[in-house]
Tab-separated table of C-alpha atoms and ligand atoms in Angstrom:
chain	number	residue	atom	x	y	z
L	1	MET	CA	-11.609	49.618	42.305
L	2	ARG	CA	-9.286	51.284	39.823
L	3	VAL	CA	-6.263	49.486	41.215
L	4	ARG	CA	-8.074	46.173	41.023
L	5	ALA	CA	-9.040	46.754	37.359
L	6	LYS	CA	-5.448	47.669	36.556
L	7	LEU	CA	-4.294	44.343	37.968
L	8	LEU	CA	-7.100	42.300	36.451
L	9	ILE	CA	-6.402	43.258	32.841
L	10	PRO	CA	-2.742	42.140	32.751
L	11	ALA	CA	-3.700	38.989	34.673
L	12	ALA	CA	-6.412	38.222	32.105
L	13	VAL	CA	-3.929	38.804	29.266
L	14	VAL	CA	-1.436	36.373	30.831
L	15	VAL	CA	-4.136	33.723	31.374
L	16	LEU	CA	-5.365	34.070	27.760
L	17	ALA	CA	-1.801	33.855	26.421
L	18	VAL	CA	-1.112	30.674	28.403
L	19	LEU	CA	-4.408	29.161	27.223
L	20	GLY	CA	-3.531	30.098	23.655
L	21	VAL	CA	-0.159	28.359	23.854
L	22	PHE	CA	-1.797	25.189	25.196
L	23	LEU	CA	-4.414	25.279	22.441
L	24	LEU	CA	-1.789	25.703	19.721
L	25	GLN	CA	0.282	22.843	21.139
L	26	GLY	CA	-2.797	20.624	21.148
L	27	LEU	CA	-3.538	21.520	17.533
L	28	ALA	CA	0.058	20.887	16.478
L	29	ARG	CA	-0.103	17.432	18.058
L	30	THR	CA	-3.287	16.440	16.251
L	31	GLN	CA	-2.379	17.901	12.846
L	32	PRO	CA	-1.627	15.144	10.326
L	33	ARG	CA	1.994	15.212	9.240
L	34	GLU	CA	3.577	14.481	5.890
L	35	HIS	CA	6.544	12.120	5.769
L	36	VAL	CA	8.761	11.789	2.712
L	37	VAL	CA	10.304	8.534	1.496
L	38	VAL	CA	12.852	8.939	-1.272
L	39	ILE	CA	13.477	6.222	-3.850
L	40	GLN	CA	17.219	6.660	-4.036
L	41	SER	CA	19.282	7.111	-7.137
L	42	GLY	CA	20.775	3.711	-7.996
L	43	ALA	CA	17.919	1.773	-6.392
L	44	LEU	CA	17.769	-0.332	-9.562
L	45	VAL	CA	21.039	-2.103	-8.626
L	46	PRO	CA	20.373	-5.313	-6.673
L	47	PRO	CA	22.321	-5.975	-3.483
L	48	GLU	CA	25.394	-8.204	-3.718
L	49	ASN	CA	24.610	-11.918	-3.263
L	50	TRP	CA	20.902	-11.196	-3.310
L	51	SER	CA	19.029	-14.336	-2.239
L	52	GLY	CA	15.575	-13.245	-3.339
L	53	GLY	CA	14.068	-11.735	-0.191
L	54	LEU	CA	13.150	-8.183	0.596
L	55	VAL	CA	16.027	-5.986	1.714
L	56	PHE	CA	15.152	-3.081	3.996
L	57	ASP	CA	17.950	-0.647	3.329
L	58	ASN	CA	17.988	3.123	2.970
L	59	ARG	CA	19.865	2.664	-0.333
L	60	TYR	CA	16.468	1.810	-1.840
L	61	PHE	CA	13.615	3.427	0.034
L	62	SER	CA	14.894	6.084	2.407
L	63	PRO	CA	13.895	5.701	5.138
L	64	SER	CA	13.040	2.042	4.584
L	65	ASN	CA	11.369	1.869	8.019
L	66	LEU	CA	9.028	4.626	9.026
L	67	THR	CA	6.649	5.064	11.967
L	68	VAL	CA	3.715	7.451	11.533
L	69	LYS	CA	0.479	8.336	13.297
L	70	ALA	CA	-2.915	7.331	11.915
L	71	GLY	CA	-4.027	10.093	9.549
L	72	ASP	CA	-0.505	10.988	8.466
L	73	VAL	CA	0.463	11.177	4.807
L	74	VAL	CA	3.495	9.488	3.295
L	75	THR	CA	4.853	10.821	0.015
L	76	TRP	CA	7.250	8.722	-2.050
L	77	ILE	CA	9.486	10.578	-4.473
L	78	ASN	CA	11.361	8.751	-7.212
L	79	ARG	CA	14.846	10.291	-7.421
L	80	ASP	CA	16.146	7.452	-9.565
L	81	SER	CA	16.574	7.442	-13.346
L	82	VAL	CA	14.199	4.532	-13.958
L	83	THR	CA	10.580	3.627	-13.140
L	84	HIS	CA	9.808	2.055	-9.753
L	85	THR	CA	6.617	0.994	-8.011
L	86	VAL	CA	5.346	1.434	-4.479
L	87	THR	CA	3.267	-1.698	-3.930
L	88	ASP	CA	1.608	-2.630	-0.655
L	89	LEU	CA	2.176	-6.277	0.267
L	90	SER	CA	-0.127	-6.254	3.285
L	91	GLY	CA	-3.510	-7.916	3.105
L	92	GLN	CA	-5.104	-4.503	2.642
L	93	LYS	CA	-3.325	-3.850	-0.692
L	94	ALA	CA	-3.777	-0.179	0.079
L	95	PHE	CA	-1.596	1.149	-2.766
L	96	ASP	CA	0.111	0.022	-5.945
L	97	GLU	CA	1.574	2.963	-7.786
L	98	VAL	CA	3.975	3.257	-10.711
L	99	LEU	CA	6.431	6.149	-10.388
L	100	GLY	CA	8.511	7.350	-13.306
L	101	PRO	CA	11.702	9.325	-12.675
L	102	GLY	CA	10.889	12.499	-10.739
L	103	GLN	CA	7.311	11.451	-9.987
L	104	ARG	CA	5.754	11.348	-6.533
L	105	PHE	CA	2.826	9.608	-4.912
L	106	SER	CA	1.088	10.357	-1.620
L	107	TYR	CA	-1.009	8.057	0.551
L	108	ARG	CA	-2.839	8.870	3.765
L	109	PHE	CA	-2.607	6.053	6.330
L	110	GLU	CA	-5.946	6.061	8.154
L	111	ARG	CA	-5.749	2.547	9.638
L	112	ARG	CA	-3.259	1.398	12.237
L	113	GLY	CA	-1.030	-1.519	11.390
L	114	VAL	CA	2.169	-2.487	9.635
L	115	TYR	CA	2.368	-1.982	5.893
L	116	VAL	CA	5.183	-3.786	4.106
L	117	TYR	CA	5.678	-2.665	0.537
L	118	TYR	CA	8.144	-3.247	-2.273
L	119	CYS	CA	8.931	-2.470	-5.889
L	120	VAL	CA	7.510	-4.922	-8.436
L	121	VAL	CA	10.287	-4.096	-10.929
L	122	HIS	CA	13.137	-4.468	-8.414
L	123	PRO	CA	11.770	-6.933	-5.844
L	124	TRP	CA	14.688	-6.591	-3.391
L	125	LYS	CA	13.534	-3.105	-2.423
L	126	GLY	CA	11.572	-3.460	0.808
L	127	GLY	CA	9.912	-0.734	2.814
L	128	GLU	CA	7.794	-0.655	5.930
L	129	VAL	CA	5.366	1.893	7.316
L	130	ARG	CA	4.213	1.320	10.881
L	131	VAL	CA	1.009	3.244	11.650
L	132	GLU	CA	0.341	3.845	15.349
B	1	CU	CU1	12.154	-0.326	-8.435
């Protein structure tokens, strides 16, 4: 009986530890994440030979293409010296925010889909958030 108890306790500790690791992994997977998009310094300069369409380039929004999970938060930070906007062009018009130099704006993407956004002041700056 004593020998059995001595074996049972370490076995129980191992089982609990393994269960704990699985639980923590599950939690980590379901925790909403925050993603950062930087409005780059110099984003006010239009691309050469700009023809009027949106340009998805990390020189403007970085990254200009981002894939997130539903429930995740995206934070845009304006690192440029002038004011920019983060304006949703999708039918949902989920956000339209003016960001002065150094300002940031966060939005939680609850609904799946593709959100194309741009800057009203500098309309070559395209960005896309794909919510899965
Ligand atoms: Cu801008």
